[in-house]
mmCIF file of C-alpha atoms in Angstrom:
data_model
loop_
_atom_site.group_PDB
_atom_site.id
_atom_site.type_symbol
_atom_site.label_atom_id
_atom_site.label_comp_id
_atom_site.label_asym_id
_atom_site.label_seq_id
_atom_site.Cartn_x
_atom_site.Cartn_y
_atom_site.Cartn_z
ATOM 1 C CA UNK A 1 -19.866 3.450 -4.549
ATOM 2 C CA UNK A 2 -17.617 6.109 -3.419
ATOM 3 C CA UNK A 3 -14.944 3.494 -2.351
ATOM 4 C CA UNK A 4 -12.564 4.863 0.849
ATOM 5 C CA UNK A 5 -12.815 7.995 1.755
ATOM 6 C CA UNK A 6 -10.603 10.192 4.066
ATOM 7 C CA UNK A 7 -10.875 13.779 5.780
ATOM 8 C CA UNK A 8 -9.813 16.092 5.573
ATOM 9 C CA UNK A 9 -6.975 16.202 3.184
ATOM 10 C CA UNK A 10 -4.832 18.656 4.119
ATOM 11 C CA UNK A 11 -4.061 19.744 7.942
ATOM 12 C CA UNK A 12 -1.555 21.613 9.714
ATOM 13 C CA UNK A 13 -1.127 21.258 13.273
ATOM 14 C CA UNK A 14 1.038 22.718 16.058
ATOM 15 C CA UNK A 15 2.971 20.300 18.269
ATOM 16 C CA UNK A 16 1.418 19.164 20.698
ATOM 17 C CA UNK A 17 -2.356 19.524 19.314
ATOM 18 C CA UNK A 18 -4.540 16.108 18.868
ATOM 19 C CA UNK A 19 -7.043 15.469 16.171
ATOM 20 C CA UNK A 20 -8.471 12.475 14.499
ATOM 21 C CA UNK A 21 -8.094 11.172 11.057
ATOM 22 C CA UNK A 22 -11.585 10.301 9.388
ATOM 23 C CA UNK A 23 -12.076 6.980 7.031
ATOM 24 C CA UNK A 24 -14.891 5.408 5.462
ATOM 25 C CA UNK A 25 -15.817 2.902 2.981
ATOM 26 C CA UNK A 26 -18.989 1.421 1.438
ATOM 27 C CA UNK A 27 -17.830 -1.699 0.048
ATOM 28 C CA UNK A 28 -18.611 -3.652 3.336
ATOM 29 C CA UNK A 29 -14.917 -4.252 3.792
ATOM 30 C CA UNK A 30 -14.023 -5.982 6.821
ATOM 31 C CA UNK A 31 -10.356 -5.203 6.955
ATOM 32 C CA UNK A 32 -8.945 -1.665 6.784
ATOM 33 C CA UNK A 33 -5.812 -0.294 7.304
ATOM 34 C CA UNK A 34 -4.025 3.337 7.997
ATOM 35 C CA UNK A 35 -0.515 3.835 6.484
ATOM 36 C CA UNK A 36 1.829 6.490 6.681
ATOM 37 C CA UNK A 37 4.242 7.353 3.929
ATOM 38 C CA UNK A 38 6.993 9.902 4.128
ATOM 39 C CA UNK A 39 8.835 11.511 1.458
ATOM 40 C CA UNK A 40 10.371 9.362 -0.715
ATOM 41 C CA UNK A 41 9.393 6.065 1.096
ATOM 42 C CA UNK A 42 7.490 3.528 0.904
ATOM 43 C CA UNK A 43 4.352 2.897 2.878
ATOM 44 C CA UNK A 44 4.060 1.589 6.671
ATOM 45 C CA UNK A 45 1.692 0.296 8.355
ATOM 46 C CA UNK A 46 0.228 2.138 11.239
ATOM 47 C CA UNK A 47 -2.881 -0.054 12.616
ATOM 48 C CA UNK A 48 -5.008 -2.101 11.558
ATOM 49 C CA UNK A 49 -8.751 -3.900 12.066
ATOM 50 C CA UNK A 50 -10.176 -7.239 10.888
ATOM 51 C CA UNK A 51 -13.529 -6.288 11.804
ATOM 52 C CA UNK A 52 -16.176 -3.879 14.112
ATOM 53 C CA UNK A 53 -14.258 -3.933 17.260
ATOM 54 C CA UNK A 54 -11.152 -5.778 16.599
ATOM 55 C CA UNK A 55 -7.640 -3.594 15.821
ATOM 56 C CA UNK A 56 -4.190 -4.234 16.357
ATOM 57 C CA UNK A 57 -0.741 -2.335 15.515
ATOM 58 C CA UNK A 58 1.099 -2.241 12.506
ATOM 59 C CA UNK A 59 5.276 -1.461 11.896
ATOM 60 C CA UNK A 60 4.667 1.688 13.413
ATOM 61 C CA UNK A 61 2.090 2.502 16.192
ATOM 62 C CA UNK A 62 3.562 4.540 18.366
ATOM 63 C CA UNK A 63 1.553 7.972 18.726
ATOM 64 C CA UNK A 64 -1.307 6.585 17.111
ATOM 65 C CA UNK A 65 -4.669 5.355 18.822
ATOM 66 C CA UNK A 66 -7.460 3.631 16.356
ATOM 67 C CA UNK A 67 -10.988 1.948 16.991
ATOM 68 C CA UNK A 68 -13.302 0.141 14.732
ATOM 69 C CA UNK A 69 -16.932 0.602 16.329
ATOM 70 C CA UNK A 70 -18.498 0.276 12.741
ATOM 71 C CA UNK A 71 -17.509 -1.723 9.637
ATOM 72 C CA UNK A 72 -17.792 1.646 7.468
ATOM 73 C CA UNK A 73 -15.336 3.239 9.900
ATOM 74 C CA UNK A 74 -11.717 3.545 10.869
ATOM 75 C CA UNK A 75 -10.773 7.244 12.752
ATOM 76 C CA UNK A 76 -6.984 7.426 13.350
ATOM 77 C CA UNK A 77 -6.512 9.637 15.930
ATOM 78 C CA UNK A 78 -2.894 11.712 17.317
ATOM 79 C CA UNK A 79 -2.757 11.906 20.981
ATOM 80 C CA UNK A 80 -0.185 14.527 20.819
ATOM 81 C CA UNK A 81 0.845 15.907 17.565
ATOM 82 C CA UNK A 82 4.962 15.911 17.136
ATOM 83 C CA UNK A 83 6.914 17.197 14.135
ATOM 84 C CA UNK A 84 7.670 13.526 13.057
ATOM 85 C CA UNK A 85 4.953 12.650 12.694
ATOM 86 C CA UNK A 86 4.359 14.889 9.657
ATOM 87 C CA UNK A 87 4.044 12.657 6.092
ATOM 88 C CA UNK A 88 0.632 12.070 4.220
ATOM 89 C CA UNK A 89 -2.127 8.931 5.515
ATOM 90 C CA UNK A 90 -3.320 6.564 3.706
ATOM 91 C CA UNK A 91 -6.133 4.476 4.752
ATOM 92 C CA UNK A 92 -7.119 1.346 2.889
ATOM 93 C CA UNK A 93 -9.571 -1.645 2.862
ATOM 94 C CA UNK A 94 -10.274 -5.010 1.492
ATOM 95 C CA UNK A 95 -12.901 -7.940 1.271
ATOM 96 C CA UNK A 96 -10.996 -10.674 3.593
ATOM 97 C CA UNK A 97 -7.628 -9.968 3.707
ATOM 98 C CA UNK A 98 -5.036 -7.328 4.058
ATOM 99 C CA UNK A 99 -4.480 -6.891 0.470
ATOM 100 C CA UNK A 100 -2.294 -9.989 0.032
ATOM 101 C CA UNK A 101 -4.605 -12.157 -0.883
ATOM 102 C CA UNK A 102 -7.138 -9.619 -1.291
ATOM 103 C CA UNK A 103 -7.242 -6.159 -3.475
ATOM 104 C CA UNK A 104 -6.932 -3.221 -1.234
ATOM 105 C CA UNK A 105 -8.625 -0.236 -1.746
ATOM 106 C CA UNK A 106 -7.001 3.314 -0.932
ATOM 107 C CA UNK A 107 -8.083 6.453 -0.007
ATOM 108 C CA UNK A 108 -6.913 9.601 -1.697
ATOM 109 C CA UNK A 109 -5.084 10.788 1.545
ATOM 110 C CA UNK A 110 -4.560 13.223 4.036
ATOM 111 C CA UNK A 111 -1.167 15.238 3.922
ATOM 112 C CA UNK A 112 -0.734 16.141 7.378
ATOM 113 C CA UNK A 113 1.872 18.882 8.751
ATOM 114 C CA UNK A 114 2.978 19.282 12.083
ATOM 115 C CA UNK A 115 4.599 22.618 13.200
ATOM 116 C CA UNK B 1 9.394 -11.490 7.816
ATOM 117 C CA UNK B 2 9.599 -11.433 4.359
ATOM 118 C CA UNK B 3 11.676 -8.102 3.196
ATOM 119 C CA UNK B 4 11.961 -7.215 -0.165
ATOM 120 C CA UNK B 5 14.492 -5.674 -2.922
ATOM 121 C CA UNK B 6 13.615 -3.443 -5.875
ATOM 122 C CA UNK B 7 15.881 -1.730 -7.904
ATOM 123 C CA UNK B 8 14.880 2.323 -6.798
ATOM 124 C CA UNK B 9 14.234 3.588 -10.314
ATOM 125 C CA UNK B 10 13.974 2.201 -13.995
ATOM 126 C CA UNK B 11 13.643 4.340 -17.305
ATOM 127 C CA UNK B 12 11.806 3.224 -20.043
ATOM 128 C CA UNK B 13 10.177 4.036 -23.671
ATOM 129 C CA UNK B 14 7.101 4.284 -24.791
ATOM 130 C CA UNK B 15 5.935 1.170 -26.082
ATOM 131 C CA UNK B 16 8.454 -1.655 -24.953
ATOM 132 C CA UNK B 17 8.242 -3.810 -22.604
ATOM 133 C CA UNK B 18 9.132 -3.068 -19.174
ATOM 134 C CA UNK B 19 10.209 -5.969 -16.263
ATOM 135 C CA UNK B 20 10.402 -5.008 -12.874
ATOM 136 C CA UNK B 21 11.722 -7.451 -10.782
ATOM 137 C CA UNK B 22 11.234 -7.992 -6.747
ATOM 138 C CA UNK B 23 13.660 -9.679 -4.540
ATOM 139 C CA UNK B 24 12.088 -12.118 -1.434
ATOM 140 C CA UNK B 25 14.808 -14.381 -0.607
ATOM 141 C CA UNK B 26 12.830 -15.410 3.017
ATOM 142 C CA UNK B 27 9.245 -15.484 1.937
ATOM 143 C CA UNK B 28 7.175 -18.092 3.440
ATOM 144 C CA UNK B 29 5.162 -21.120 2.301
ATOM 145 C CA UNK B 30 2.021 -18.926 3.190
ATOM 146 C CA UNK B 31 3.292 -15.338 1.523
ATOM 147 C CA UNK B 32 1.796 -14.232 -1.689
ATOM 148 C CA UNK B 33 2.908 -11.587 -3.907
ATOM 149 C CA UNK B 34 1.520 -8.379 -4.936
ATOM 150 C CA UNK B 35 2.472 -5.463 -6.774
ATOM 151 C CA UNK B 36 0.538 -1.871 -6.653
ATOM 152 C CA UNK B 37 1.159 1.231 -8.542
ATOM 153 C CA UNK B 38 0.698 4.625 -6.877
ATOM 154 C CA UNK B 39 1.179 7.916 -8.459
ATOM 155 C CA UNK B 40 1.924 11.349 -6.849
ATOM 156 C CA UNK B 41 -0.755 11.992 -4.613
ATOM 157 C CA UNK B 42 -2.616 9.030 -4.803
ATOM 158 C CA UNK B 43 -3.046 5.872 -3.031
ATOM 159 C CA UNK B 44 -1.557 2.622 -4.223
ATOM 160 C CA UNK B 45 -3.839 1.079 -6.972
ATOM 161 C CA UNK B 46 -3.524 -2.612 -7.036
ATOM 162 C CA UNK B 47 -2.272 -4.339 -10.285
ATOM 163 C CA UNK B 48 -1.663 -7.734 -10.082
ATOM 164 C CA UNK B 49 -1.198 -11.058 -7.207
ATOM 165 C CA UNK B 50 0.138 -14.462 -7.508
ATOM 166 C CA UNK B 51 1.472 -16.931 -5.581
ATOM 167 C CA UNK B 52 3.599 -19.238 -8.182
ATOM 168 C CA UNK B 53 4.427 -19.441 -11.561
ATOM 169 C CA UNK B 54 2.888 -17.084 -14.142
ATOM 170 C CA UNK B 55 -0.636 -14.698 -13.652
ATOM 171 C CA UNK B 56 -1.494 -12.207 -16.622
ATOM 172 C CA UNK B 57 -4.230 -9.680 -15.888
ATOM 173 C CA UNK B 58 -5.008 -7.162 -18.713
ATOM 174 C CA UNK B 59 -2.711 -4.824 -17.426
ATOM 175 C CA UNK B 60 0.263 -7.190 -16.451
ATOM 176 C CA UNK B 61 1.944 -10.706 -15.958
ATOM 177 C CA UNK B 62 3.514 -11.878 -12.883
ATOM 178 C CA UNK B 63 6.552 -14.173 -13.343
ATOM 179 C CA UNK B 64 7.177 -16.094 -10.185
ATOM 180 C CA UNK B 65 9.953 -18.505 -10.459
ATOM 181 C CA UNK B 66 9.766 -22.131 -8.663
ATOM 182 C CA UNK B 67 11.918 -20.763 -5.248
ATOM 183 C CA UNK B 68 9.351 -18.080 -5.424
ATOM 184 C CA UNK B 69 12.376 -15.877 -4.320
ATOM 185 C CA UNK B 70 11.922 -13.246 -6.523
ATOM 186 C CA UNK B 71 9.218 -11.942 -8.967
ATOM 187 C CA UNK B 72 9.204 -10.281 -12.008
ATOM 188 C CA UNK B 73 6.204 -7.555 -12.992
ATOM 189 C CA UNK B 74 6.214 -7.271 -16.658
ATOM 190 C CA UNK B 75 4.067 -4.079 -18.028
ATOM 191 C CA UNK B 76 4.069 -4.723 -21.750
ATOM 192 C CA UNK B 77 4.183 -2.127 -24.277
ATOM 193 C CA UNK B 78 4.466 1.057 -21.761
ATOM 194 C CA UNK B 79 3.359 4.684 -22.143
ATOM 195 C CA UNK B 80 3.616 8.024 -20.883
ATOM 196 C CA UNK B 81 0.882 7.309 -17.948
ATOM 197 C CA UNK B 82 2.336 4.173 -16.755
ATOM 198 C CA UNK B 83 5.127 6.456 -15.034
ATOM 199 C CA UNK B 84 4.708 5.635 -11.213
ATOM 200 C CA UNK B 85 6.095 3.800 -8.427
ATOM 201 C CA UNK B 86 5.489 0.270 -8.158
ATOM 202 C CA UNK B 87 5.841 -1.561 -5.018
ATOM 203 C CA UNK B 88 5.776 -5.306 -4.446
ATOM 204 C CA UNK B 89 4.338 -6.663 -1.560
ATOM 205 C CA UNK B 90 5.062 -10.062 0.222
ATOM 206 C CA UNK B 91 2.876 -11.584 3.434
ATOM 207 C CA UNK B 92 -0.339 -13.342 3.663
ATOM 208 C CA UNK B 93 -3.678 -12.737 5.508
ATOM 209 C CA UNK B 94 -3.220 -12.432 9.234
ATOM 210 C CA UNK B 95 0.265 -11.212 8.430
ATOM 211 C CA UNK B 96 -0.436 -7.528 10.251
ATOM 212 C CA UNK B 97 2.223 -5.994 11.650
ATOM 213 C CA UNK B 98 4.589 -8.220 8.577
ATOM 214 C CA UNK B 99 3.104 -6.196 5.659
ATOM 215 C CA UNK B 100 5.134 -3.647 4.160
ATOM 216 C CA UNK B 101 5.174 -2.150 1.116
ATOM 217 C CA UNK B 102 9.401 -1.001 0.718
ATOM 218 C CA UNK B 103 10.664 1.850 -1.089
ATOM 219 C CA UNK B 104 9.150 0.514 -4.854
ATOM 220 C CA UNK B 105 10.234 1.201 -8.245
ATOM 221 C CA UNK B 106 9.936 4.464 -9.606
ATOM 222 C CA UNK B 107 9.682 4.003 -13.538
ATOM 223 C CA UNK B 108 9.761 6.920 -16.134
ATOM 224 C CA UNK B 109 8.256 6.020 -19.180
ATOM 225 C CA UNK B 110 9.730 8.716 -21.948
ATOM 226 C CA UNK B 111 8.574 8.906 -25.904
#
């Protein structure tokens, strides 16, 4: 199993430029999640989905779109890159929860840089 | 919405025992608790979840007192790689837009 995976890790984008945030994971998860974490805080939920073609917003949605046409998949994708929006992604996912009752599984990351 | 306190750092030697303990003063009938560790440039790695009383994992016990408003991680006999951020975590499935992880604990473990 290669667990959750996210590319790429590193990007730097201008303001203003879109791109989309890859995720995957081969456990068969049905819930996965995108965070954001900024320096020296803790993480915040972005989105989320409880299965193929169900997602809803986390603490912090704005600027963010998501969809969930597969299980094994979870794009997050930046309409319209701004400077704030510059911290490193996580993406996560677990059996039948959102890691409360359930372990969640994390991707390595993408640290993401808007100019 | 169930917020929650840490203290921001701890320090700590090699080999004692190390409690870390999580304020939740409004957590609900439905909220469990979780703590994950995350070090730099990783994700969070889950460590341990309970819901009351005590829970011991091989890597941890979770201390969770009959108000259940607080919770105490206890990593016993610490070393060097145990140096992270810990972060506890209070909601339950369905919870969504509720979860959040805080600011966590940053312990240094020293010999």
């Amino acid at each position: 199993n290669a667990g959750v995976t996210q590319t790429p890790k590193f990007q730097v984008l201008k303001t203003g430029q879109s791109m989309t945030l890859q995720c995957a994971q081969d456990m068969n998860h049905e819930y996965m999640s995108w965070y954001r974490q900024d320096p020296g805080m803790g993480l915040r939920l972005i989105h989320y989905s409880v299965g193929a073609g169900i997602t809803d917003q986390g603490e912090v949605p704005n600027g963010y779109n998501v969809s969930r046409s597969t299980t094994e998949d979870f794009p997050l994708r930046l309409l319209s890159a701004a400077p704030s929006q510059t911290s490193v992604y996580f993406c996560a996912s677990s059996y039948d929860g959102l890691g409360v009752t359930d372990t969640q599984y994390f991707g390595p990351g993408t640290r993401l840089t808007v100019l | 919405l169930a917020k929650t306190t840490q203290p921001i750092s701890m320090d700590s030697y090699e080999g004692q025992e190390v409690n870390i303990t999580c304020s939740h003063n409004n957590i609900a009938t439905n909220d469990y608790i979780t703590w994950y560790q995350q070090f730099p440039s990783q994700g969070p790695r889950f460590i341990i979840q309970g819901y009351k009383t005590k829970v011991t994992n091989e890597v941890a016990s979770l201390f969770i007192p009959a108000d259940r408003k607080s919770s105490t991680l206890s990593l016993p006999r610490v070393s060097l790689s145990d140096t992270a951020v810990y972060y506890c975590l209070v909601g339950f499935t369905g919870g969504g837009n509720k979860l959040t992880f805080g600011t966590g604990t940053q312990l240094k473990v020293e010999l």
